[in-house]
Every structure is written in C-alpha cells, then in structure tokens.
PDB file of C-alpha atoms in Angstrom:
ATOM      1  CA  MET A 184      36.116 -11.419  15.954  1.00 45.00           C
ATOM      2  CA  THR A 185      32.382 -11.431  16.800  1.00 47.00           C
ATOM      3  CA  THR A 186      30.587  -8.906  19.037  1.00 50.00           C
ATOM      4  CA  PHE A 187      26.943  -8.950  20.243  1.00 47.00           C
ATOM      5  CA  TYR A 188      25.131  -5.602  20.176  1.00 49.00           C
ATOM      6  CA  SER A 189      21.556  -6.562  20.993  1.00 49.00           C
ATOM      7  CA  ARG A 190      19.405  -9.627  21.192  1.00 54.00           C
ATOM      8  CA  GLY A 191      15.623 -10.047  21.075  1.00 54.00           C
ATOM      9  CA  ARG A 192      13.325 -13.052  21.363  1.00 57.00           C
ATOM     10  CA  LYS A 193      13.978 -14.222  17.794  1.00 58.00           C
ATOM     11  CA  TYR A 194      16.562 -11.898  16.227  1.00 60.00           C
ATOM     12  CA  GLY A 195      19.672  -9.989  17.321  1.00 63.00           C
ATOM     13  CA  THR A 196      22.407  -7.730  15.958  1.00 65.00           C
ATOM     14  CA  VAL A 197      25.953  -9.056  15.594  1.00 67.00           C
ATOM     15  CA  GLU A 198      29.149  -7.412  14.319  1.00 71.00           C
ATOM     16  CA  VAL A 199      31.706  -9.698  12.656  1.00 70.00           C
ATOM     17  CA  GLN A 200      35.217  -8.437  11.844  1.00 73.00           C
ATOM     18  CA  PHE A 201      37.368 -10.172   9.208  1.00 71.00           C
ATOM     19  CA  LYS A 202      41.122 -10.102   8.700  1.00 77.00           C
ATOM     20  CA  ASN A 203      40.927  -8.739   5.150  1.00 78.00           C
ATOM     21  CA  LYS A 204      38.407  -7.109   2.802  1.00 75.00           C
ATOM     22  CA  GLU A 205      38.343 -10.037   0.347  1.00 77.00           C
ATOM     23  CA  ASP A 206      36.914 -12.437   2.951  1.00 73.00           C
ATOM     24  CA  ALA A 207      34.293  -9.866   3.968  1.00 70.00           C
ATOM     25  CA  LYS A 208      33.068  -9.396   0.369  1.00 68.00           C
ATOM     26  CA  LYS A 209      33.072 -13.140  -0.276  1.00 69.00           C
ATOM     27  CA  LEU A 210      30.761 -13.836   2.677  1.00 67.00           C
ATOM     28  CA  SER A 211      28.608 -10.714   2.411  1.00 64.00           C
ATOM     29  CA  THR A 212      25.929 -12.040   0.036  1.00 62.00           C
ATOM     30  CA  VAL A 213      25.168 -15.437   1.602  1.00 65.00           C
ATOM     31  CA  ALA A 214      23.469 -16.516   4.818  1.00 66.00           C
ATOM     32  CA  LEU A 215      25.967 -18.102   7.195  1.00 65.00           C
ATOM     33  CA  ARG A 216      24.497 -21.096   9.030  1.00 65.00           C
ATOM     34  CA  THR A 217      25.849 -22.759  12.164  1.00 63.00           C
ATOM     35  CA  THR A 218      24.359 -25.326  14.528  1.00 63.00           C
ATOM     36  CA  LYS A 219      22.716 -22.592  16.633  1.00 64.00           C
ATOM     37  CA  TRP A 220      22.760 -19.385  14.584  1.00 62.00           C
ATOM     38  CA  THR A 221      21.992 -18.069  11.106  1.00 67.00           C
ATOM     39  CA  LEU A 222      23.814 -14.818  10.255  1.00 67.00           C
ATOM     40  CA  LEU A 223      22.292 -12.579   7.542  1.00 67.00           C
ATOM     41  CA  PRO A 224      24.904  -9.985   6.417  1.00 68.00           C
ATOM     42  CA  THR A 225      23.667  -6.487   5.512  1.00 67.00           C
ATOM     43  CA  TYR A 226      26.877  -5.629   3.641  1.00 62.00           C
ATOM     44  CA  CYS A 227      27.034  -4.862  -0.130  1.00 66.00           C
ATOM     45  CA  GLY A 228      23.359  -3.908  -0.397  1.00 70.00           C
ATOM     46  CA  ARG A 229      21.895  -7.121   1.025  1.00 74.00           C
ATOM     47  CA  ARG A 230      18.939  -7.092   3.430  1.00 76.00           C
ATOM     48  CA  ALA A 231      16.999  -9.589   5.515  1.00 78.00           C
ATOM     49  CA  ALA A 232      13.246  -9.317   4.951  1.00 81.00           C
ATOM     50  CA  ARG A 233      10.373 -11.030   6.736  1.00 82.00           C
ATOM     51  CA  ILE A 234       7.282 -11.747   4.635  1.00 84.00           C
ATOM     52  CA  SER A 235       3.972 -12.708   6.239  1.00 84.00           C
ATOM     53  CA  ILE A 236       0.698 -13.823   4.662  1.00 83.00           C
ATOM     54  CA  GLU A 237      -2.550 -14.248   6.607  1.00 83.00           C
ATOM     55  CA  LYS A 238      -5.482 -16.597   5.949  1.00 78.00           C
ATOM     56  CA  VAL A 239      -3.642 -19.085   3.731  1.00 80.00           C
ATOM     57  CA  LEU A 240      -5.852 -22.046   2.857  1.00 76.00           C
ATOM     58  CA  ARG A 241      -4.412 -25.501   3.529  1.00 74.00           C
ATOM     59  CA  GLU A 242      -5.060 -26.540  -0.093  1.00 76.00           C
ATOM     60  CA  ILE A 243      -2.404 -24.054  -1.279  1.00 77.00           C
ATOM     61  CA  ASN A 244       1.077 -25.505  -1.740  1.00 77.00           C
ATOM     62  CA  VAL A 245       3.679 -23.624   0.333  1.00 79.00           C
ATOM     63  CA  GLU A 246       6.467 -24.057  -2.237  1.00 81.00           C
ATOM     64  CA  TRP A 247       4.333 -22.518  -4.996  1.00 78.00           C
ATOM     65  CA  LEU A 248       3.388 -19.628  -2.711  1.00 79.00           C
ATOM     66  CA  VAL A 249       7.042 -18.787  -1.951  1.00 81.00           C
ATOM     67  CA  ALA A 250       7.990 -19.096  -5.639  1.00 81.00           C
ATOM     68  CA  ALA A 251       5.189 -16.739  -6.723  1.00 79.00           C
ATOM     69  CA  ILE A 252       6.202 -14.107  -4.145  1.00 80.00           C
ATOM     70  CA  VAL A 253       9.872 -13.859  -5.220  1.00 80.00           C
ATOM     71  CA  PHE A 254       9.333 -14.680  -8.918  1.00 77.00           C
ATOM     72  CA  ASN A 255      10.244 -11.215 -10.229  1.00 74.00           C
ATOM     73  CA  CYS A 256      13.424 -10.680  -8.174  1.00 78.00           C
ATOM     74  CA  LYS A 257      16.348 -10.177 -10.559  1.00 77.00           C
ATOM     75  CA  GLU A 258      19.225 -11.171  -8.270  1.00 78.00           C
ATOM     76  CA  GLU A 259      19.610 -14.351  -6.240  1.00 76.00           C
ATOM     77  CA  VAL A 260      17.182 -14.685  -3.324  1.00 78.00           C
ATOM     78  CA  GLU A 261      18.026 -17.024  -0.467  1.00 76.00           C
ATOM     79  CA  VAL A 262      15.045 -18.519   1.356  1.00 79.00           C
ATOM     80  CA  VAL A 263      16.342 -18.872   4.910  1.00 79.00           C
ATOM     81  CA  LYS A 264      13.315 -20.015   6.865  1.00 80.00           C
ATOM     82  CA  VAL A 265       9.626 -20.822   6.362  1.00 82.00           C
ATOM     83  CA  GLU A 266       7.241 -21.087   9.317  1.00 83.00           C
ATOM     84  CA  LYS A 267       3.590 -22.085   9.268  1.00 80.00           C
ATOM     85  CA  SER A 268       1.324 -21.307  12.237  1.00 79.00           C
ATOM     86  CA  ARG A 269      -1.495 -23.459  13.558  1.00 74.00           C
ATOM     87  CA  GLU A 270      -4.658 -23.351  11.441  1.00 71.00           C
ATOM     88  CA  ILE A 271      -7.405 -21.211  13.002  1.00 67.00           C
ATOM     89  CA  ASN A 272     -10.886 -22.576  12.226  1.00 65.00           C
ATOM     90  CA  TRP A 273     -11.737 -22.081   8.542  1.00 68.00           C
ATOM     91  CA  TRP A 274      -9.659 -18.907   8.132  1.00 72.00           C
ATOM     92  CA  GLY A 275      -6.513 -20.861   7.301  1.00 78.00           C
ATOM     93  CA  PHE A 276      -2.987 -20.548   8.670  1.00 82.00           C
ATOM     94  CA  ARG A 277      -0.389 -17.763   8.816  1.00 82.00           C
ATOM     95  CA  LEU A 278       2.788 -18.136   6.745  1.00 83.00           C
ATOM     96  CA  GLU A 279       6.058 -16.373   7.622  1.00 86.00           C
ATOM     97  CA  VAL A 280       9.060 -16.435   5.256  1.00 84.00           C
ATOM     98  CA  LEU A 281      12.544 -15.102   6.054  1.00 83.00           C
ATOM     99  CA  ILE A 282      14.614 -14.253   2.952  1.00 82.00           C
ATOM    100  CA  HIS A 283      18.033 -12.718   2.241  1.00 76.00           C
ATOM    101  CA  VAL A 284      17.645 -10.404  -0.755  1.00 79.00           C
ATOM    102  CA  ALA A 285      19.311  -7.501  -2.551  1.00 79.00           C
ATOM    103  CA  LEU A 286      17.964  -4.059  -1.608  1.00 77.00           C
ATOM    104  CA  PRO A 287      16.567  -3.184  -5.117  1.00 78.00           C
ATOM    105  CA  ASP A 288      14.644  -6.490  -5.206  1.00 77.00           C
ATOM    106  CA  LEU A 289      12.633  -5.554  -2.108  1.00 77.00           C
ATOM    107  CA  HIS A 290      10.361  -3.579  -4.457  1.00 76.00           C
ATOM    108  CA  ASN A 291      10.027  -6.566  -6.846  1.00 78.00           C
ATOM    109  CA  ILE A 292       8.359  -8.813  -4.266  1.00 81.00           C
ATOM    110  CA  ALA A 293       4.706  -9.553  -5.066  1.00 77.00           C
ATOM    111  CA  GLU A 294       2.257  -7.336  -3.172  1.00 79.00           C
ATOM    112  CA  GLU A 295      -0.894  -9.409  -3.669  1.00 80.00           C
ATOM    113  CA  LEU A 296      -1.977 -12.876  -4.862  1.00 76.00           C
ATOM    114  CA  GLU A 297      -5.452 -13.497  -6.287  1.00 76.00           C
ATOM    115  CA  LEU A 298      -7.046 -16.902  -5.627  1.00 70.00           C
ATOM    116  CA  PRO A 299     -10.180 -18.567  -7.084  1.00 66.00           C
ATOM    117  CA  GLU A 300     -13.567 -16.900  -6.532  1.00 67.00           C
ATOM    118  CA  GLY A 301     -11.952 -13.485  -6.098  1.00 70.00           C
ATOM    119  CA  THR A 302     -10.137 -14.266  -2.824  1.00 72.00           C
ATOM    120  CA  ARG A 303      -6.963 -12.201  -2.391  1.00 78.00           C
ATOM    121  CA  LEU A 304      -3.910 -12.776  -0.211  1.00 77.00           C
ATOM    122  CA  ARG A 305      -2.089  -9.661   0.930  1.00 78.00           C
ATOM    123  CA  VAL A 306       1.704  -9.970   1.166  1.00 80.00           C
ATOM    124  CA  VAL A 307       3.200  -7.934   4.047  1.00 76.00           C
ATOM    125  CA  ARG A 308       6.933  -7.211   3.913  1.00 72.00           C
ATOM    126  CA  SER A 309       8.982  -5.925   6.868  1.00 72.00           C
ATOM    127  CA  THR A 310      12.703  -5.036   6.948  1.00 61.00           C
ATOM    128  CA  ASN A 311      15.092  -3.048   9.104  1.00 49.00           C
ATOM    129  CA  LYS A 312      12.950   0.106   9.187  1.00 41.00           C
ATOM    130  CA  GLU A 313      15.634   2.381  10.618  1.00 35.00           C
ATOM    131  CA  GLU A 314      18.062   1.791   7.755  1.00 37.00           C
ATOM    132  CA  VAL A 315      15.422   1.998   5.013  1.00 34.00           C
ATOM    133  CA  VAL A 316      13.828   5.180   6.356  1.00 33.00           C
ATOM    134  CA  GLU A 317      17.198   6.820   6.909  1.00 38.00           C
ATOM    135  CA  GLU A 318      18.319   6.149   3.323  1.00 41.00           C
ATOM    136  CA  GLY A 319      15.031   7.443   1.898  1.00 47.00           C
ATOM    137  CA  LYS A 320      15.220  10.518   4.121  1.00 48.00           C
ATOM    138  CA  LYS A 321      18.728  11.342   2.923  1.00 52.00           C
ATOM    139  CA  GLU A 322      17.716  11.040  -0.738  1.00 59.00           C
ATOM    140  CA  GLU A 323      14.635  13.218  -0.188  1.00 59.00           C
ATOM    141  CA  GLU A 324      16.652  15.900   1.640  1.00 63.00           C
ATOM    142  CA  LYS A 325      19.240  15.877  -1.148  1.00 64.00           C
ATOM    143  CA  LYS A 326      16.566  16.435  -3.819  1.00 65.00           C
ATOM    144  CA  VAL A 327      15.007  19.301  -1.833  1.00 67.00           C
ATOM    145  CA  GLU A 328      18.422  20.968  -1.467  1.00 72.00           C
ATOM    146  CA  GLU A 329      19.103  20.668  -5.220  1.00 73.00           C
ATOM    147  CA  ILE A 330      15.706  22.140  -6.143  1.00 69.00           C
ATOM    148  CA  THR A 331      16.119  25.002  -3.650  1.00 71.00           C
ATOM    149  CA  ALA A 332      19.599  25.842  -4.960  1.00 71.00           C
ATOM    150  CA  GLU A 333      18.330  25.811  -8.570  1.00 69.00           C
ATOM    151  CA  ARG A 334      15.461  28.158  -7.712  1.00 63.00           C
ATOM    152  CA  LYS A 335      17.813  30.583  -5.963  1.00 61.00           C
ATOM    153  CA  LYS A 336      20.120  30.552  -8.985  1.00 59.00           C
ATOM    154  CA  VAL A 337      17.230  31.315 -11.345  1.00 53.00           C
ATOM    155  CA  ARG A 338      16.021  34.209  -9.177  1.00 52.00           C
ATOM    156  CA  VAL A 339      19.525  35.750  -9.051  1.00 46.00           C
ATOM    157  CA  ASP A 340      20.730  35.174 -12.630  1.00 47.00           C
ATOM    158  CA  SER A 341      17.596  35.784 -14.688  1.00 48.00           C
ATOM    159  CA  LEU A 342      16.009  39.190 -15.300  1.00 50.00           C
ATOM    160  CA  PRO A 343      12.247  39.762 -15.015  1.00 53.00           C
ATOM    161  CA  LYS A 344      10.415  38.789 -18.196  1.00 56.00           C
ATOM    162  CA  SER A 345       7.285  40.291 -19.688  1.00 62.00           C
ATOM    163  CA  PRO A 346       4.092  38.147 -19.873  1.00 68.00           C
ATOM    164  CA  LYS A 347       4.390  37.906 -23.686  1.00 69.00           C
ATOM    165  CA  LYS A 348       7.953  36.558 -23.518  1.00 71.00           C
ATOM    166  CA  LYS A 349       6.943  34.025 -20.850  1.00 72.00           C
ATOM    167  CA  GLU A 350       4.039  32.814 -23.005  1.00 77.00           C
ATOM    168  CA  ARG A 351       6.247  32.501 -26.128  1.00 78.00           C
ATOM    169  CA  LYS A 352       8.844  30.525 -24.160  1.00 77.00           C
ATOM    170  CA  LYS A 353       6.155  28.226 -22.730  1.00 78.00           C
ATOM    171  CA  ASN A 354       4.672  27.529 -26.190  1.00 78.00           C
ATOM    172  CA  ALA A 355       8.138  26.842 -27.631  1.00 80.00           C
ATOM    173  CA  ALA A 356       8.812  24.275 -24.884  1.00 78.00           C
ATOM    174  CA  LYS A 357       5.485  22.512 -25.586  1.00 75.00           C
ATOM    175  CA  ASN A 358       6.191  22.372 -29.333  1.00 74.00           C
ATOM    176  CA  LYS A 359       9.649  20.941 -28.652  1.00 71.00           C
ATOM    177  CA  GLU A 360       8.240  18.183 -26.415  1.00 69.00           C
ATOM    178  CA  SER A 361       5.582  17.195 -28.976  1.00 64.00           C
ATOM    179  CA  THR A 362       8.225  17.090 -31.751  1.00 63.00           C
ATOM    180  CA  GLU A 363      10.502  14.879 -29.653  1.00 59.00           C
ATOM    181  CA  LYS A 364       7.623  12.474 -28.948  1.00 56.00           C
ATOM    182  CA  ARG A 365       6.811  12.148 -32.672  1.00 54.00           C
ATOM    183  CA  THR A 366      10.435  11.620 -33.707  1.00 51.00           C
ATOM    184  CA  SER A 367      11.430   9.262 -30.899  1.00 49.00           C
ATOM    185  CA  GLU A 368      11.515   5.587 -31.833  1.00 45.00           C
ATOM    186  CA  PRO A 369       9.273   3.211 -29.844  1.00 46.00           C
ATOM    187  CA  GLU A 370      11.045   0.878 -27.483  1.00 46.00           C
ATOM    188  CA  GLU A 371      11.352  -2.681 -28.630  1.00 46.00           C
ATOM    189  CA  ALA A 372       9.177  -5.108 -26.662  1.00 44.00           C
ATOM    190  CA  ASN A 373      10.759  -8.121 -25.013  1.00 53.00           C
ATOM    191  CA  SER A 374      10.744 -11.126 -27.305  1.00 63.00           C
ATOM    192  CA  LYS A 375       9.249 -14.474 -26.340  1.00 64.00           C
ATOM    193  CA  PHE A 376      12.746 -15.958 -26.312  1.00 69.00           C
ATOM    194  CA  GLU A 377      13.961 -13.446 -23.692  1.00 74.00           C
ATOM    195  CA  LYS A 378      10.940 -14.175 -21.484  1.00 67.00           C
ATOM    196  CA  ALA A 379      11.548 -17.910 -21.761  1.00 68.00           C
ATOM    197  CA  VAL A 380      15.207 -17.435 -20.783  1.00 71.00           C
ATOM    198  CA  LYS A 381      14.188 -15.456 -17.674  1.00 72.00           C
ATOM    199  CA  ILE A 382      11.700 -18.134 -16.646  1.00 68.00           C
ATOM    200  CA  MET A 383      14.283 -20.922 -17.108  1.00 69.00           C
ATOM    201  CA  ALA A 384      16.815 -18.974 -15.051  1.00 72.00           C
ATOM    202  CA  TRP A 385      14.319 -18.681 -12.221  1.00 68.00           C
ATOM    203  CA  GLU A 386      13.635 -22.406 -12.277  1.00 64.00           C
ATOM    204  CA  GLY A 387      17.298 -23.112 -11.535  1.00 65.00           C
ATOM    205  CA  ARG A 388      17.345 -20.592  -8.670  1.00 64.00           C
ATOM    206  CA  LEU A 389      14.207 -21.940  -7.032  1.00 61.00           C
ATOM    207  CA  GLU A 390      15.416 -25.543  -7.115  1.00 61.00           C
ATOM    208  CA  ASN A 391      18.453 -24.545  -5.020  1.00 59.00           C
ATOM    209  CA  GLN A 392      16.751 -22.021  -2.722  1.00 56.00           C
ATOM    210  CA  LEU A 393      13.650 -24.039  -1.822  1.00 54.00           C
ATOM    211  CA  GLN A 394      15.660 -26.913  -0.333  1.00 53.00           C
ATOM    212  CA  HIS A 395      15.357 -25.177   3.075  1.00 48.00           C
ATOM    213  CA  VAL A 396      11.596 -24.677   2.755  1.00 47.00           C
ATOM    214  CA  VAL A 397       9.343 -26.720   5.017  1.00 44.00           C
ATOM    215  CA  LYS A 398       8.077 -29.689   3.007  1.00 48.00           C
ATOM    216  CA  THR A 399       4.323 -30.139   3.213  1.00 45.00           C
ATOM    217  CA  GLY A 400       2.325 -33.080   1.951  1.00 45.00           C
ATOM    218  CA  ARG A 401       0.075 -32.596  -1.037  1.00 46.00           C
ATOM    219  CA  PRO A 402      -3.663 -32.768  -0.157  1.00 45.00           C
ATOM    220  CA  GLU A 403      -5.319 -35.947  -1.398  1.00 47.00           C
ATOM    221  CA  GLY A 404      -7.077 -35.637  -4.725  1.00 46.00           C
ATOM    222  CA  SER A 405      -5.150 -32.543  -5.821  1.00 51.00           C
ATOM    223  CA  LYS A 406      -3.718 -32.476  -9.335  1.00 60.00           C
ATOM    224  CA  LEU A 407      -0.449 -31.174 -10.682  1.00 69.00           C
ATOM    225  CA  ARG A 408      -0.558 -27.442 -11.488  1.00 69.00           C
ATOM    226  CA  THR A 409       1.624 -25.173 -13.587  1.00 72.00           C
ATOM    227  CA  LEU A 410       2.128 -21.420 -13.816  1.00 70.00           C
ATOM    228  CA  MET A 411       0.860 -20.479 -17.313  1.00 72.00           C
ATOM    229  CA  PHE A 412       1.642 -17.165 -19.066  1.00 71.00           C
ATOM    230  CA  TYR A 413      -0.570 -16.008 -21.947  1.00 72.00           C
ATOM    231  CA  GLN A 414      -1.317 -12.954 -24.062  1.00 74.00           C
ATOM    232  CA  LYS A 415      -4.763 -11.452 -23.425  1.00 74.00           C
ATOM    233  CA  GLU A 416      -7.149 -12.651 -26.143  1.00 76.00           C
ATOM    234  CA  MET A 417     -10.973 -12.773 -26.149  1.00 77.00           C
ATOM    235  CA  GLU A 418     -11.494 -16.440 -27.131  1.00 78.00           C
ATOM    236  CA  LEU A 419      -8.893 -17.698 -24.656  1.00 76.00           C
ATOM    237  CA  GLU A 420     -10.340 -15.537 -21.845  1.00 78.00           C
ATOM    238  CA  LYS A 421     -13.792 -17.078 -22.423  1.00 76.00           C
ATOM    239  CA  LYS A 422     -12.367 -20.589 -21.941  1.00 78.00           C
ATOM    240  CA  ILE A 423     -10.319 -19.633 -18.870  1.00 76.00           C
ATOM    241  CA  VAL A 424     -13.334 -18.043 -17.129  1.00 73.00           C
ATOM    242  CA  LYS A 425     -15.185 -21.384 -17.292  1.00 73.00           C
ATOM    243  CA  ILE A 426     -12.334 -23.279 -15.563  1.00 74.00           C
ATOM    244  CA  THR A 427     -12.911 -24.033 -11.855  1.00 61.00           C
ATOM    245  CA  GLY A 428     -10.152 -23.951  -9.251  1.00 61.00           C
ATOM    246  CA  LEU A 429      -8.188 -21.288 -11.105  1.00 63.00           C
ATOM    247  CA  MET A 430      -5.644 -19.029  -9.382  1.00 61.00           C
ATOM    248  CA  ARG A 431      -4.631 -15.679 -10.850  1.00 62.00           C
ATOM    249  CA  VAL A 432      -1.231 -14.300  -9.873  1.00 58.00           C
ATOM    250  CA  LYS A 433      -0.710 -10.530  -9.576  1.00 59.00           C
ATOM    251  CA  LEU A 434       2.965  -9.521  -9.530  1.00 52.00           C
ATOM    252  CA  SER A 435       4.307  -6.028  -8.825  1.00 47.00           C
ATOM    253  CA  THR A 436       6.478  -6.082 -11.938  1.00 50.00           C
ATOM    254  CA  ASP A 437       7.091  -4.489 -15.297  1.00 48.00           C
ATOM    255  CA  MET A 438       8.915  -7.565 -16.553  1.00 47.00           C
ATOM    256  CA  PHE A 439       6.175  -8.533 -19.011  1.00 48.00           C
ATOM    257  CA  GLU A 440       3.989  -6.580 -21.432  1.00 55.00           C
ATOM    258  CA  ALA A 441       0.798  -4.846 -20.299  1.00 59.00           C
ATOM    259  CA  ASN A 442      -1.453  -7.452 -21.951  1.00 65.00           C
ATOM    260  CA  GLN A 443       0.361 -10.429 -20.372  1.00 69.00           C
ATOM    261  CA  ARG A 444      -1.523 -12.544 -17.795  1.00 70.00           C
ATOM    262  CA  GLU A 445      -0.408 -15.248 -15.349  1.00 69.00           C
ATOM    263  CA  VAL A 446      -2.589 -18.024 -13.900  1.00 68.00           C
ATOM    264  CA  LEU A 447      -1.965 -21.154 -11.834  1.00 67.00           C
ATOM    265  CA  ILE A 448      -3.799 -23.913 -13.663  1.00 70.00           C
ATOM    266  CA  GLU A 449      -3.893 -27.719 -13.800  1.00 75.00           C
ATOM    267  CA  LYS A 450      -1.203 -29.175 -16.009  1.00 74.00           C
ATOM    268  CA  ASP A 451      -3.576 -31.211 -18.208  1.00 76.00           C
ATOM    269  CA  THR A 452      -5.823 -28.206 -18.829  1.00 79.00           C
ATOM    270  CA  ALA A 453      -2.820 -26.002 -19.632  1.00 77.00           C
ATOM    271  CA  GLU A 454      -1.555 -28.496 -22.221  1.00 79.00           C
ATOM    272  CA  LYS A 455      -4.979 -28.624 -23.918  1.00 79.00           C
ATOM    273  CA  LEU A 456      -5.162 -24.838 -24.075  1.00 80.00           C
ATOM    274  CA  LYS A 457      -1.651 -24.673 -25.481  1.00 78.00           C
ATOM    275  CA  GLU A 458      -2.680 -27.008 -28.330  1.00 79.00           C
ATOM    276  CA  LEU A 459      -5.577 -24.664 -29.177  1.00 78.00           C
ATOM    277  CA  PHE A 460      -3.581 -21.423 -28.778  1.00 77.00           C
ATOM    278  CA  PRO A 461       0.104 -22.294 -29.384  1.00 76.00           C
ATOM    279  CA  ASP A 462       1.157 -18.737 -30.312  1.00 75.00           C
ATOM    280  CA  ILE A 463      -0.103 -16.865 -27.235  1.00 74.00           C
ATOM    281  CA  ILE A 464       0.558 -19.329 -24.361  1.00 74.00           C
ATOM    282  CA  THR A 465       3.870 -19.943 -22.597  1.00 72.00           C
ATOM    283  CA  ASN A 466       4.016 -22.602 -19.864  1.00 66.00           C
ATOM    284  CA  SER A 467       6.461 -22.368 -16.981  1.00 60.00           C
ATOM    285  CA  LYS A 468       8.140 -25.607 -15.870  1.00 55.00           C
ATOM    286  CA  ILE A 469       7.554 -24.752 -12.200  1.00 52.00           C
ATOM    287  CA  PHE A 470       4.944 -27.358 -11.228  1.00 53.00           C
ATOM    288  CA  VAL A 471       3.354 -27.611  -7.775  1.00 51.00           C
TER     289      VAL A 471
END
C-alpha cells in the first residue's frame, strides 16, 4: 500500500506499507527505482542527502569528484543521481549529487576540496532538516536534564566543605589524572596493510555505485591521474611542490594518521615518485 503525503517540484514524501517486517527491513537500505520514480527509504538510519558544489572547472572529472567526496564513508553509499548545470562563463558549472547514505556517514562526507594554485571547492550538504534538528534537539535536552539532576543531587547530598578541603580534593584529582596519562598505553596506529585493505574495499564499492553517474568525456590532452597517499617528508614535499597541475584533497576524516597527505597526481609521475620513496607512498587504484 502506497500513500502520497506531499509533493514538490522535484521531491515528495511517500509512505509505503509492507505485509511483514522482514520485507520492510530488506528494502530499507536500497534505493527503489521504477520507470517514473526513485524511492529513498529513511528507515533503519538511512538518509537521502543532496550535495552541491559551485564553480567546478570543466577539466575536473566528475567521477573523481564524486569518489573524493564520499571516500571516507564507512558503510555503503548509493549514488542515485548526478546533475551538471550549464557552464557560466569562466566560473565553471554547478554539480549536484543525490546519494542514499547511513546517518553516521553524513559527517564523513568531505567538506572541502583543494585544487591547483590554491583554488578550493566548498562542498555543501543538505538533508531533511526537520528530522536532523529534532534528533539533535532531543539529545541536547537529555544531556541538560542529566546535568541538572546531577547538580541537584550534589547540592542535597553533600555537606558544605571548607576551602582547604576543596583545594586538597582538587589537587588529588589533578594528580590522579596525570598518573593515569603516564601509565596509559599509547594507542596502536593503523598499519599500512589495514589502510590498503580499506582503500581496496572502497574501489569495489565505487565501481558498483558510479554506474548511475553521468558519463562525461575526458578533455583532450589530459593524462591519467591517480589518488596518491604519502607520509609527510621534507624531500618528497620539495618534489611535489614543483609539480604543476597538482590537486590536494582535504577530507573530513580521522581515518589516517595526522602526517598523512593525499594528492591527485598524474599516474606516470606517481610511479616515478614511488620508485624514489617506496616506503612512504601508497597509490590508490582509483584512476580518473
């Protein structure tokens, strides 16, 4: 049973009722396509998000741009639709991407992309604002209620303390924190093997998801590029700075270490650098 609630120029709200719960869960994490409609379920923590990027140069490959935006999402992301507006003078065109993504991965979408010569592309994400704001409001109200109840309990249960006792208690807490920091073991950093496994897993996802992306022809004279990951090192940085046509990718992620860098670079140049610095460079197989 299907019921229309509202309908706008491009999007509407639909309620679909299933006979049993198993069918509802089975179809809750995928976009349902028909000849006229595409249904994006919001059940089981899934959300539909629209991503827009302004002033995209025509030399930039659309498939690489979509892959860089959703690179750090941990769960499966379904690219539903990609639209490209008419190019306006030399400013470039506007790109709109509609994706079906898990709610936690909304915060893993890239916020900004850095292009050659310091040019930056801002990534704007929009979702169902009413649901997102309502959930955040409930969590914030719950935290305020817990803090207020704890303060009331402290005021009722505890007796007034003298300034000397308060100072001794404060110093004891500081000493305890410093002792715990010294005795705690440092967290183990992600190994190169684990990073390589994550990158390979993403390659398989993107091959399936980007089949619905609008195919655009490669500009004449452009060379094959690859997304190269490397550890920050002075000699390698000096060589990379001299390379023309370089794109730096800035991801809103804690997936890699703090000294890890990502650049979009020509394949031939990346292979030469890897021969010179084999221990600190990791090439992704996502070529555009």
